[in-house]
XYZ file of C-alpha atoms in Angstrom:
726
model
C 22.556 -26.739 29.960
C 18.835 -27.210 29.359
C 17.277 -29.165 26.538
C 15.820 -25.947 25.184
C 19.305 -24.715 24.424
C 19.629 -27.380 21.758
C 16.252 -26.708 20.165
C 15.786 -25.008 16.813
C 14.536 -21.965 18.731
C 17.982 -21.548 20.273
C 20.539 -22.776 17.707
C 24.095 -22.982 18.896
C 26.422 -20.259 17.633
C 29.175 -21.772 15.421
C 32.357 -22.116 17.466
C 34.768 -20.957 14.749
C 34.776 -18.967 11.517
C 35.203 -22.174 9.508
C 32.193 -23.660 11.288
C 30.094 -20.841 9.828
C 30.730 -22.379 6.416
C 29.483 -25.819 7.434
C 26.398 -26.909 5.526
C 26.815 -24.476 2.645
C 26.784 -25.864 -0.879
C 29.787 -25.089 -3.155
C 28.228 -21.960 -4.682
C 26.987 -20.613 -1.345
C 30.459 -21.228 0.080
C 31.964 -19.304 -2.839
C 29.705 -16.348 -1.976
C 30.608 -16.592 1.710
C 34.341 -16.540 1.083
C 34.376 -13.793 -1.587
C 34.948 -10.948 0.864
C 36.775 -8.382 -1.260
C 35.978 -6.443 -4.398
C 32.629 -6.315 -6.189
C 30.532 -9.497 -5.943
C 27.348 -10.193 -7.892
C 25.187 -13.088 -6.716
C 22.527 -14.166 -9.202
C 20.182 -16.154 -7.000
C 17.142 -18.027 -8.268
C 13.987 -18.600 -6.243
C 14.481 -20.990 -3.324
C 18.255 -21.198 -3.697
C 19.168 -19.931 -0.215
C 20.335 -16.410 -1.062
C 19.684 -15.027 2.433
C 21.597 -17.958 3.883
C 24.522 -17.263 1.541
C 24.846 -13.533 2.258
C 24.326 -13.781 6.029
C 26.970 -16.513 6.225
C 29.244 -14.317 4.071
C 28.952 -11.441 6.535
C 29.241 -13.731 9.568
C 32.279 -15.542 8.149
C 34.011 -12.229 7.455
C 33.280 -10.974 10.971
C 34.247 -14.215 12.709
C 37.450 -14.491 10.658
C 38.428 -10.938 11.627
C 38.327 -9.709 8.034
C 35.269 -7.499 8.546
C 34.511 -5.316 11.543
C 30.802 -5.617 12.498
C 30.316 -1.848 12.610
C 31.836 -1.403 9.151
C 29.206 -3.495 7.364
C 25.910 -2.082 6.101
C 23.432 -4.596 4.679
C 20.379 -3.077 3.015
C 17.161 -4.624 1.795
C 13.616 -3.485 0.992
C 11.317 -4.453 3.853
C 11.552 -4.234 7.621
C 10.631 -7.926 7.770
C 13.598 -8.910 5.583
C 15.959 -6.641 7.528
C 14.764 -8.110 10.815
C 15.221 -11.648 9.529
C 18.763 -10.790 8.425
C 19.653 -9.317 11.822
C 18.256 -12.405 13.551
C 20.299 -14.785 11.418
C 23.470 -12.752 11.936
C 23.021 -12.892 15.718
C 22.596 -16.682 15.526
C 25.867 -16.858 13.602
C 27.744 -14.765 16.152
C 27.828 -11.576 14.068
C 25.789 -9.184 16.179
C 26.440 -5.494 15.693
C 26.147 -5.559 11.888
C 23.732 -2.933 10.563
C 20.932 -4.553 8.526
C 18.384 -1.942 7.455
C 16.084 -0.827 4.667
C 17.345 1.932 2.376
C 14.969 4.403 4.002
C 15.857 3.413 7.553
C 19.600 3.755 6.905
C 19.171 7.097 5.124
C 16.887 8.520 7.830
C 19.385 7.609 10.533
C 22.160 9.420 8.672
C 19.949 12.399 7.876
C 18.924 12.848 11.518
C 22.552 12.698 12.637
C 24.067 15.024 10.037
C 21.242 17.535 9.481
C 22.332 19.967 12.251
C 25.874 20.001 10.836
C 24.892 20.171 7.147
C 21.895 22.512 7.313
C 21.445 23.662 10.893
C 18.524 23.372 13.246
C 16.263 20.376 13.593
C 15.381 18.006 10.786
C 11.957 18.952 9.319
C 9.066 16.840 10.538
C 8.539 13.615 8.592
C 5.137 13.490 6.892
C 3.746 10.078 7.737
C 0.808 10.246 5.295
C 1.214 12.421 2.233
C -2.323 11.818 0.924
C -3.840 14.727 2.874
C -1.271 17.181 1.561
C -1.710 15.892 -2.002
C -5.459 16.446 -1.585
C -4.853 20.043 -0.539
C -2.468 20.542 -3.467
C -5.115 19.218 -5.870
C -7.759 21.514 -4.386
C -5.472 24.531 -4.785
C -4.982 23.520 -8.427
C -8.778 23.297 -8.792
C -8.594 19.588 -9.634
C -11.266 17.353 -8.099
C -10.017 13.913 -7.032
C -12.033 11.177 -5.359
C -10.375 9.016 -2.706
C -9.076 6.425 -5.154
C -7.829 8.967 -7.682
C -6.058 10.644 -4.772
C -4.252 7.405 -3.920
C -3.209 6.944 -7.538
C -1.941 10.509 -7.959
C -0.020 10.135 -4.692
C 1.533 6.957 -6.084
C 2.525 8.829 -9.259
C 4.272 11.503 -7.201
C 6.177 8.785 -5.336
C 7.156 7.158 -8.645
C 8.331 10.501 -10.037
C 10.511 11.154 -7.000
C 12.208 7.729 -6.896
C 12.919 7.998 -10.628
C 14.317 11.503 -9.981
C 11.715 13.195 -12.191
C 10.938 16.824 -11.300
C 7.388 18.212 -11.741
C 8.156 20.115 -14.949
C 9.573 16.998 -16.625
C 6.822 14.609 -15.522
C 4.580 14.791 -18.653
C 7.492 14.188 -21.039
C 8.905 11.310 -18.957
C 5.473 9.624 -18.773
C 5.050 9.902 -22.544
C 8.518 8.500 -23.203
C 8.086 5.574 -20.790
C 4.585 4.686 -22.120
C 3.375 4.806 -18.518
C -0.397 4.838 -17.899
C -0.975 7.976 -15.836
C -4.130 7.951 -13.672
C -4.981 11.533 -14.745
C -3.865 14.013 -17.393
C -0.059 14.210 -16.929
C -0.225 18.003 -17.084
C -2.651 17.983 -14.142
C -0.452 15.619 -12.148
C 2.576 17.794 -12.893
C 0.696 20.817 -11.546
C -0.441 18.958 -8.398
C 3.076 17.588 -7.882
C 4.594 21.082 -8.050
C 2.009 22.486 -5.617
C 2.569 19.551 -3.245
C 6.298 20.287 -3.154
C 5.560 23.966 -2.518
C 3.237 23.156 0.383
C 5.903 20.946 1.958
C 8.445 23.749 1.765
C 5.991 26.239 3.239
C 5.265 23.957 6.200
C 8.794 22.638 6.745
C 7.872 18.987 6.341
C 9.472 16.200 4.308
C 8.085 12.922 2.976
C 9.455 9.401 2.769
C 11.099 9.944 -0.635
C 12.673 13.210 0.557
C 14.626 11.193 3.100
C 16.560 9.599 0.231
C 16.699 12.781 -1.861
C 17.991 14.934 1.000
C 20.580 12.344 2.021
C 21.776 12.223 -1.589
C 21.906 16.035 -1.667
C 23.967 16.276 1.520
C 26.427 13.581 0.433
C 26.867 15.294 -2.941
C 27.403 18.769 -1.475
C 29.306 17.990 1.719
C 32.360 15.893 0.977
C 33.377 15.961 4.641
C 30.117 14.267 5.653
C 30.386 11.784 2.784
C 33.925 10.936 3.899
C 32.735 10.458 7.487
C 30.073 7.937 6.390
C 32.527 6.168 4.101
C 35.048 5.887 6.918
C 32.431 4.103 9.015
C 30.975 1.769 6.382
C 33.576 -0.156 4.423
C 31.490 -3.044 3.113
C 28.009 -3.022 1.592
C 25.559 -5.831 0.879
C 22.343 -5.195 -1.088
C 19.592 -7.825 -1.163
C 16.830 -7.947 -3.836
C 19.022 -5.793 -6.060
C 16.642 -6.212 -9.004
C 14.206 -3.937 -7.151
C 16.561 -0.958 -6.737
C 15.214 2.378 -8.009
C 17.405 5.014 -9.698
C 17.316 7.108 -6.516
C 18.383 4.199 -4.310
C 21.201 3.386 -6.717
C 22.360 7.020 -6.562
C 22.473 6.853 -2.763
C 24.372 3.558 -2.878
C 26.928 5.086 -5.264
C 27.483 7.975 -2.835
C 27.898 5.595 0.099
C 30.511 3.670 -1.855
C 32.495 6.575 -3.271
C 35.421 5.244 -5.290
C 35.504 1.899 -3.448
C 34.181 -1.420 -4.725
C 33.541 -3.541 -1.626
C 29.980 -4.212 -2.689
C 28.023 -7.470 -2.786
C 24.662 -7.438 -4.574
C 22.124 -10.253 -4.691
C 19.176 -10.517 -7.052
C 17.248 -12.271 -9.788
C 16.081 -10.323 -12.840
C 13.361 -12.929 -13.373
C 11.677 -11.772 -10.162
C 11.357 -8.092 -11.133
C 7.637 -7.443 -10.635
C 7.521 -3.932 -9.176
C 8.467 -1.716 -12.115
C 5.321 0.353 -11.509
C 6.954 1.621 -8.288
C 10.192 2.604 -10.036
C 12.110 -0.668 -9.522
C 14.346 -1.690 -12.408
C 16.626 -4.712 -12.983
C 18.985 -2.581 -15.101
C 21.412 -2.024 -12.226
C 21.686 -5.786 -11.666
C 22.011 -6.521 -15.382
C 24.626 -3.778 -15.838
C 26.663 -4.725 -12.761
C 29.348 -6.585 -14.677
C 29.644 -3.719 -17.149
C 30.152 -1.203 -14.339
C 32.458 -3.588 -12.451
C 34.378 -5.602 -15.089
C 36.415 -7.479 -12.475
C 33.421 -8.543 -10.392
C 33.126 -12.019 -8.939
C 29.877 -13.480 -10.274
C 28.270 -16.466 -8.556
C 25.071 -18.148 -9.690
C 22.889 -19.902 -7.133
C 20.689 -22.369 -9.010
C 20.274 -25.248 -6.536
C 16.619 -24.959 -5.555
C 15.990 -26.260 -2.033
C 12.365 -25.130 -1.909
C 10.511 -26.880 -4.711
C 10.282 -30.397 -6.124
C 11.796 -31.246 -9.530
C 8.278 -31.152 -11.003
C 7.626 -27.587 -9.847
C 11.105 -26.458 -10.885
C 10.642 -28.092 -14.300
C 7.543 -25.984 -14.859
C 9.228 -22.803 -13.619
C 12.152 -23.319 -15.994
C 9.770 -23.979 -18.878
C 7.839 -20.810 -18.151
C 10.994 -18.678 -18.329
C 12.303 -20.493 -21.407
C 9.642 -18.644 -23.419
C 10.522 -15.225 -21.996
C 11.852 -12.432 -24.183
C 13.765 -9.242 -23.508
C 16.897 -8.321 -21.630
C 15.930 -9.852 -18.285
C 15.179 -13.142 -20.046
C 18.709 -13.250 -21.463
C 19.984 -13.557 -17.883
C 17.470 -16.130 -16.654
C 18.688 -18.842 -14.307
C 18.042 -22.537 -14.929
C 17.051 -23.892 -11.537
C 18.088 -27.327 -10.299
C 15.837 -28.941 -7.693
C 17.572 -30.561 -4.714
C 14.391 -32.162 -3.367
C 12.940 -35.617 -3.839
C 10.406 -35.967 -6.662
C 6.810 -34.996 -5.946
C 3.485 -34.941 -7.770
C 3.218 -33.408 -11.221
C 1.652 -29.952 -11.401
C -2.050 -30.213 -12.163
C -3.749 -28.214 -14.915
C -7.505 -27.944 -14.542
C -10.026 -26.419 -16.917
C -13.421 -25.426 -15.530
C -16.640 -24.364 -17.183
C -16.991 -21.134 -15.221
C -15.521 -19.123 -12.352
C -17.828 -20.371 -9.550
C -17.093 -23.961 -10.582
C -13.357 -23.164 -10.560
C -13.642 -21.755 -7.034
C -15.718 -24.706 -5.789
C -13.316 -27.206 -7.372
C -10.350 -25.424 -5.797
C -12.064 -25.459 -2.387
C -12.762 -29.205 -2.687
C -9.139 -29.944 -3.519
C -7.987 -27.838 -0.594
C -10.383 -29.661 1.717
C -8.953 -32.973 0.491
C -5.385 -31.779 1.112
C -6.270 -30.693 4.643
C -7.952 -34.057 5.240
C -4.771 -35.740 3.976
C -2.703 -33.918 6.590
C -1.514 -30.743 4.851
C -1.967 -27.877 7.360
C -4.375 -25.189 6.111
C -1.690 -22.599 6.859
C 0.601 -24.320 4.337
C -1.849 -23.811 1.443
C -2.321 -20.684 -0.672
C -4.679 -19.537 -3.427
C -2.988 -16.885 -5.561
C -4.728 -14.632 -8.090
C -3.860 -11.611 -10.230
C -6.097 -8.951 -8.662
C -7.716 -8.649 -5.239
C -11.233 -8.449 -6.705
C -10.918 -12.155 -7.569
C -10.900 -13.093 -3.888
C -14.667 -12.957 -3.254
C -15.625 -16.118 -5.106
C -12.829 -18.039 -3.312
C -13.793 -16.602 0.069
C -17.336 -17.857 -0.567
C -16.255 -21.279 -1.841
C -13.916 -21.913 1.092
C -16.591 -20.766 3.543
C -19.093 -23.156 1.956
C -16.533 -25.965 2.152
C -15.889 -25.245 5.836
C -12.227 -24.374 5.233
C -10.786 -21.483 7.292
C -8.913 -18.840 5.332
C -7.059 -15.567 5.809
C -6.409 -12.748 3.373
C -2.979 -11.270 2.902
C -2.373 -7.764 1.595
C -6.067 -6.913 1.206
C -9.302 -6.575 3.119
C -11.940 -9.251 2.772
C -14.165 -8.478 -0.159
C -17.197 -7.377 1.836
C -15.047 -5.284 4.178
C -13.611 -3.112 1.397
C -14.670 0.500 1.586
C -16.102 0.604 -1.929
C -18.077 -2.616 -1.379
C -19.538 -1.319 1.893
C -20.505 1.962 0.208
C -22.051 0.054 -2.710
C -24.045 -2.077 -0.274
C -25.436 1.040 1.435
C -26.406 2.530 -1.937
C -28.084 -0.701 -3.086
C -29.949 -1.013 0.219
C -31.187 2.581 -0.108
C -32.342 1.994 -3.686
C -34.113 -1.212 -2.638
C -36.013 0.649 0.098
C -36.959 3.482 -2.257
C -38.178 1.043 -4.910
C -40.022 2.819 -7.720
C -39.473 6.194 -6.062
C -35.769 6.223 -6.952
C -35.294 8.142 -10.202
C -32.015 6.281 -10.754
C -34.028 3.184 -11.586
C -36.482 4.810 -14.003
C -34.880 3.314 -17.109
C -33.637 0.094 -15.482
C -35.675 -2.835 -16.776
C -34.146 -5.703 -14.830
C -32.057 -6.393 -11.728
C -28.608 -6.172 -13.380
C -29.442 -2.850 -15.021
C -30.733 -1.555 -11.671
C -27.456 -2.519 -10.016
C -25.421 -0.941 -12.802
C -27.452 2.261 -12.453
C -26.905 2.440 -8.689
C -23.209 1.558 -8.856
C -22.599 4.124 -11.608
C -22.948 6.721 -8.824
C -20.074 4.988 -6.994
C -17.588 4.896 -9.852
C -18.636 1.896 -11.929
C -18.606 2.432 -15.699
C -19.122 0.135 -18.658
C -15.452 0.497 -19.589
C -12.661 -0.161 -17.102
C -10.241 2.683 -16.332
C -6.825 2.501 -17.973
C -3.868 1.061 -16.121
C -3.622 -0.210 -12.565
C -3.925 1.502 -9.215
C -6.594 2.303 -6.635
C -9.108 3.549 -9.215
C -8.771 0.284 -11.129
C -8.995 -1.755 -7.902
C -12.195 0.071 -6.932
C -13.681 -0.487 -10.385
C -12.826 -4.197 -10.250
C -14.630 -4.547 -6.895
C -17.737 -2.800 -8.229
C -17.576 -4.829 -11.446
C -17.510 -7.988 -9.309
C -20.779 -6.837 -7.696
C -22.297 -6.207 -11.131
C -21.302 -9.717 -12.244
C -22.718 -11.172 -9.043
C -26.030 -9.394 -9.740
C -26.095 -10.792 -13.283
C -25.478 -14.315 -12.017
C -28.082 -13.920 -9.257
C -30.727 -12.698 -11.708
C -29.971 -15.587 -14.064
C -30.249 -18.127 -11.242
C -33.355 -16.645 -9.623
C -35.966 -15.477 -12.093
C -37.867 -12.410 -10.925
C -35.325 -11.528 -8.244
C -35.621 -8.006 -6.879
C -33.062 -5.552 -5.607
C -34.154 -6.424 -2.071
C -33.456 -10.102 -2.783
C -29.954 -9.229 -3.973
C -29.275 -7.087 -0.901
C -30.338 -10.022 1.308
C -27.995 -12.319 -0.636
C -25.106 -9.867 -0.182
C -25.840 -9.607 3.539
C -25.803 -13.390 3.888
C -22.505 -13.664 2.028
C -20.979 -10.910 4.128
C -22.148 -12.529 7.367
C -20.609 -15.869 6.381
C -17.253 -14.201 5.766
C -17.060 -11.903 8.778
C -15.718 -14.617 11.037
C -12.561 -13.689 12.974
C -9.266 -14.341 11.234
C -7.877 -17.770 12.096
C -4.991 -19.888 10.982
C -6.116 -20.998 7.549
C -5.576 -21.069 3.820
C -3.912 -17.902 2.532
C -5.717 -15.925 -0.162
C -3.370 -13.400 -1.775
C -2.543 -11.574 -4.956
C 0.591 -12.677 -6.777
C 2.321 -9.413 -5.848
C 1.545 -9.927 -2.146
C 2.949 -13.493 -2.310
C 6.497 -12.370 -3.166
C 8.974 -13.647 -0.583
C 6.592 -16.288 0.803
C 6.218 -20.038 0.230
C 3.726 -22.827 0.944
C 3.513 -26.608 0.625
C 0.578 -26.299 -1.782
C -0.190 -23.428 -4.159
C -3.264 -22.952 -6.354
C -2.749 -20.460 -9.194
C -6.246 -19.548 -10.334
C -7.916 -17.476 -13.041
C -5.134 -18.059 -15.586
C -6.938 -16.719 -18.657
C -6.030 -14.185 -21.308
C -6.967 -10.744 -20.023
C -6.143 -11.708 -16.453
C -2.723 -13.292 -16.962
C -1.381 -11.261 -18.658
C -3.681 -8.545 -17.361
C -5.598 -6.748 -20.081
C -3.811 -3.430 -19.585
C -0.358 -4.946 -20.164
C 0.152 -3.500 -23.645
C 3.879 -3.277 -24.349
C 6.229 -6.237 -24.731
C 7.980 -5.328 -21.480
C 4.683 -5.099 -19.599
C 3.678 -8.534 -20.887
C 7.067 -9.947 -19.871
C 6.616 -8.550 -16.360
C 3.296 -10.429 -16.198
C 5.171 -13.618 -17.152
C 7.646 -12.954 -14.359
C 4.720 -12.458 -11.978
C 3.398 -15.903 -12.864
C 6.924 -17.303 -12.409
C 6.986 -15.846 -8.892
C 3.660 -17.585 -8.242
C 4.904 -20.955 -9.494
C 8.070 -20.771 -7.395
C 6.078 -20.196 -4.176
C 5.084 -23.904 -4.188
C 7.173 -26.488 -2.384
C 5.280 -29.661 -3.294
C 1.753 -29.335 -4.713
C 1.007 -26.959 -7.585
C -2.325 -26.554 -9.335
C -2.955 -24.169 -12.245
C -6.527 -23.535 -13.329
C -8.731 -21.408 -15.558
C -12.404 -21.075 -16.450
C -13.798 -20.931 -19.976
C -16.632 -18.564 -19.051
C -17.323 -16.094 -16.306
C -20.655 -17.438 -15.103
C -22.609 -20.704 -15.293
C -24.227 -21.136 -18.685
C -22.133 -18.359 -20.219
C -20.321 -18.562 -23.538
C -17.108 -20.568 -23.306
C -15.069 -17.912 -25.106
C -12.133 -17.537 -22.751
C -8.680 -18.880 -23.545
C -6.028 -20.165 -21.157
C -3.101 -17.815 -20.598
C -0.607 -17.655 -23.436
C 2.089 -18.273 -20.822
C 0.892 -21.879 -20.484
C 1.390 -22.654 -24.163
C 3.792 -25.553 -24.497
C 3.563 -26.199 -20.758
C 0.039 -27.494 -20.317
C -0.543 -30.776 -22.160
C -2.159 -30.463 -25.563
C -1.028 -26.859 -26.078
C 1.860 -27.424 -28.466
C 5.460 -28.347 -27.810
C 8.444 -26.366 -26.649
C 10.759 -28.842 -28.310
C 13.713 -29.781 -26.159
C 13.708 -26.823 -23.805
C 13.328 -27.409 -20.102
C 9.832 -27.485 -18.763
C 8.032 -29.045 -21.693
C 4.479 -30.259 -21.194
C 3.928 -33.273 -18.982
C 0.987 -34.783 -17.172
C -2.526 -33.987 -18.327
C -5.180 -31.305 -18.235
C -8.113 -32.191 -16.022
C -11.487 -30.942 -17.139
C -14.089 -30.522 -14.450
C -17.424 -32.237 -14.917
C -19.468 -30.237 -17.392
C -16.542 -28.093 -18.529
C -16.959 -26.998 -22.130
C -19.071 -30.044 -22.865
C -16.074 -32.325 -22.933
C -17.764 -34.642 -20.493
C -21.356 -35.512 -20.118
C -22.853 -32.856 -17.837
C -24.673 -33.968 -14.728
C -28.436 -33.851 -14.818
C -30.313 -30.782 -13.624
C -31.017 -30.336 -9.937
C -34.766 -29.862 -9.468
C -36.653 -28.043 -6.730
C -38.360 -30.615 -4.494
C -41.311 -28.216 -4.048
C -42.134 -26.825 -7.511
C -39.867 -28.907 -9.778
C -38.002 -25.923 -11.286
C -34.356 -26.348 -12.321
C -31.983 -25.039 -9.635
C -28.790 -23.198 -10.619
C -27.798 -21.195 -7.523
C -25.496 -23.011 -5.104
C -27.524 -22.149 -1.993
C -30.766 -23.324 -3.592
C -29.163 -26.595 -4.693
C -28.015 -27.168 -1.128
C -31.607 -26.719 0.109
C -32.996 -28.696 -2.870
C -35.643 -26.030 -3.354
C -36.050 -22.519 -4.749
C -35.279 -19.994 -2.047
C -38.720 -18.408 -2.475
C -40.575 -21.741 -2.335
C -42.288 -22.575 0.968
C -39.972 -24.027 3.589
C -40.999 -26.822 5.933
C -38.025 -26.178 8.182
C -38.293 -27.081 11.848
C -37.414 -23.664 13.321
C -36.778 -25.034 16.816
C -34.446 -27.708 15.429
C -32.629 -25.062 13.385
C -32.005 -22.952 16.503
C -30.747 -26.005 18.450
C -28.359 -26.797 15.609
C -27.104 -23.196 15.581
C -26.481 -23.276 19.341
C -24.645 -26.606 19.002
C -22.571 -25.209 16.101
C -21.539 -22.163 18.146
C -20.310 -24.400 20.958
C -18.364 -26.612 18.533
C -16.761 -23.563 16.897
C -15.615 -22.254 20.295
C -14.115 -25.616 21.266
C -12.340 -25.992 17.923
C -11.179 -22.369 17.792
C -12.640 -21.973 14.306
C -15.299 -19.804 12.682
C -18.829 -21.237 12.816
C -18.963 -21.727 9.046
C -16.122 -24.248 9.318
C -18.471 -26.555 11.227
C -21.501 -26.102 8.937
C -22.747 -23.106 6.960
C -26.188 -21.612 7.641
C -27.527 -23.134 4.425
C -26.381 -26.608 5.455
C -28.048 -26.250 8.859
C -31.242 -25.087 7.126
C -31.147 -28.135 4.844
C -30.687 -30.423 7.873
C -33.570 -28.748 9.720
C -35.818 -29.141 6.671
C -35.073 -32.802 5.991
C -34.482 -33.979 9.609
C -32.252 -36.953 8.712
C -32.569 -40.072 10.843
C -29.574 -42.026 9.519
C -26.006 -41.350 8.488
C -26.921 -42.055 4.883
C -29.698 -39.470 4.915
C -27.390 -36.929 6.547
C -24.540 -37.525 4.092
C -26.928 -36.948 1.180
C -27.180 -33.285 2.205
C -24.796 -30.986 0.335
C -22.114 -29.692 2.693
C -21.954 -32.884 4.778
C -18.978 -34.796 3.425
C -17.438 -37.979 4.800
C -15.088 -36.063 7.099
C -17.853 -33.977 8.660
C -20.140 -36.986 8.870
C -17.482 -38.827 10.854
C -16.724 -35.835 13.045
C -20.160 -34.373 13.702
C -22.654 -36.969 12.449
C -23.571 -38.541 15.811
C -24.154 -35.111 17.363
C -26.347 -33.881 14.522
C -28.422 -37.066 14.369
C -28.879 -36.967 18.141
C -30.111 -33.360 17.973
C -32.445 -34.253 15.083
C -33.830 -37.123 17.196
C -34.647 -34.653 19.955
C -31.849 -35.602 22.333
C -30.435 -32.710 24.353
C -27.060 -31.305 23.331
C -25.719 -34.181 21.264
C -22.985 -36.644 22.043
C -19.962 -34.354 21.663
C -17.746 -33.878 18.665
C -15.596 -36.743 17.515
C -11.898 -36.163 17.393
C -10.579 -35.975 13.847
């Protein structure tokens, strides 16, 4: 037997059924041994729910109580289903079906279609957007690409909530749902879309569930055949079940009750897709004799993080809040969560990047750190700050800001307007740079008022609005800046962030972070209007935003930082307020009395924030003496349009050296030094370590790692001495 057999990559299969139970805590063991009748597992974040249900299935199989082929475990993502199958194999329970709802239904539909309907199953439509576009055109409704995505999403929502086209307007009005277009128009497009599918003998993803439900309702013989095969059902993430999925589950079960469901109402964050926690909350009403087990031992997070998570939910209202779980950390104590208030968004991003750099220097792997925000449009300022700090990053669930379609299109439009100059009629009434940008971007979908609700149209608007804000900040920092200057700035930012994806800090929206965890989590932008988001109007929508923040908090194992900025841009009015969800949690914000999670620690205020500390003196241009406000200019210590005395040959040698270092380290070039830092070095030509360290972007770590090389190149030596090992 080789050593590899004993490694964690090849864990030994438990020898007996009882051995499967080894290592489970009392509540997990109770789940694993409750093999008959309805079972409801209320499992908090980090409590080992997947461990509990896979050991339950494996114990039943190994003990001979369950036949592998008679068990169907369903979840919501292919990743989760694959993980479940892998764990079951490791426990000696291969052969158990672990699938998504759609995968299980499609398999049954393909098998029974010839018998139930005859002929071949209609072709599955992989992308419904094109057919929705044709349906809209036939209804004489013009939709741009983002409106098309949103209307397609509405059709999907209608189908999983079992809403037919004729009923759609009334259901939307009753549910207070923000429709992306006039509900009557969407109803018309929806009906035409269904007609086109029938005409072309195709079905979509939602039809897979609907048709399976239809066959099981109409053909009792087929329903009996499926029920004879599957005797036991396990449903993970039960709080995310839609009405249509619940209907299918009911038909699979028939009049039996061998069902185990696992979920946490406090992690319901996908109601906009049709998910509802009602089925989880009503489980004990529908199954009065159900075994109910609560998993509250949190193995993921420290007591300090758990304390905050409990405090956040203690303020929740509504039905889901009545069933909240009080988590109990099983880990050793760690650092207190940090609350940090910044003067403005760029300062918040820079401060976050510095803290991340310090964590990496202290030994925390970059891949074990995440920055989480409410909307994807917030990523750009953090992409820039991490690039400037030389910290590699990767985006999850979204394209990099400058790679987004709407941002690329906006860049082309701005570049065209800059070339046309005074000959572009769009700019006739635009008096300054920001108004020029607003005029150009108005042709791409930007308006002074954001669109209602969420969705692709809102996402596009947020990206364009971020460009408008960037133009306003650029004009404020660089008096007399032109559209061409802004385009050059955008190109430079894009170039710095187009490095290949590497193992690095994760940037993700809170929704995209569900199901993941990191050693260190930074929750950023926690202001009113962003958390909760401004379009969360009803009490239930606000409570879902609270649950979204709870999901973010519970992603952290050890380090947790929560931050907000009092103004959008440097020098702006400090009129923003921290999120209402932090009241009673952040120090100085009132008390929650004796409830769990009361305020502890302190709020840090970054230098210059809201005038609470003495601001640092102005940074002056070393050429003309003007006050510098733009980060790149401050790095160069001169206005970007002031004459440069840069040694061009030295700059090129530094760039060549940087490229070689980046290849050896397997990192993007900006992680060695950014272009602006190399320019500053080539302008000042430092001769000593002290002179080099005085340049912004050359911290102690980089001085130690690259200082000898850089000084050697500045002294005219060929190549440098080679990078120091860190």
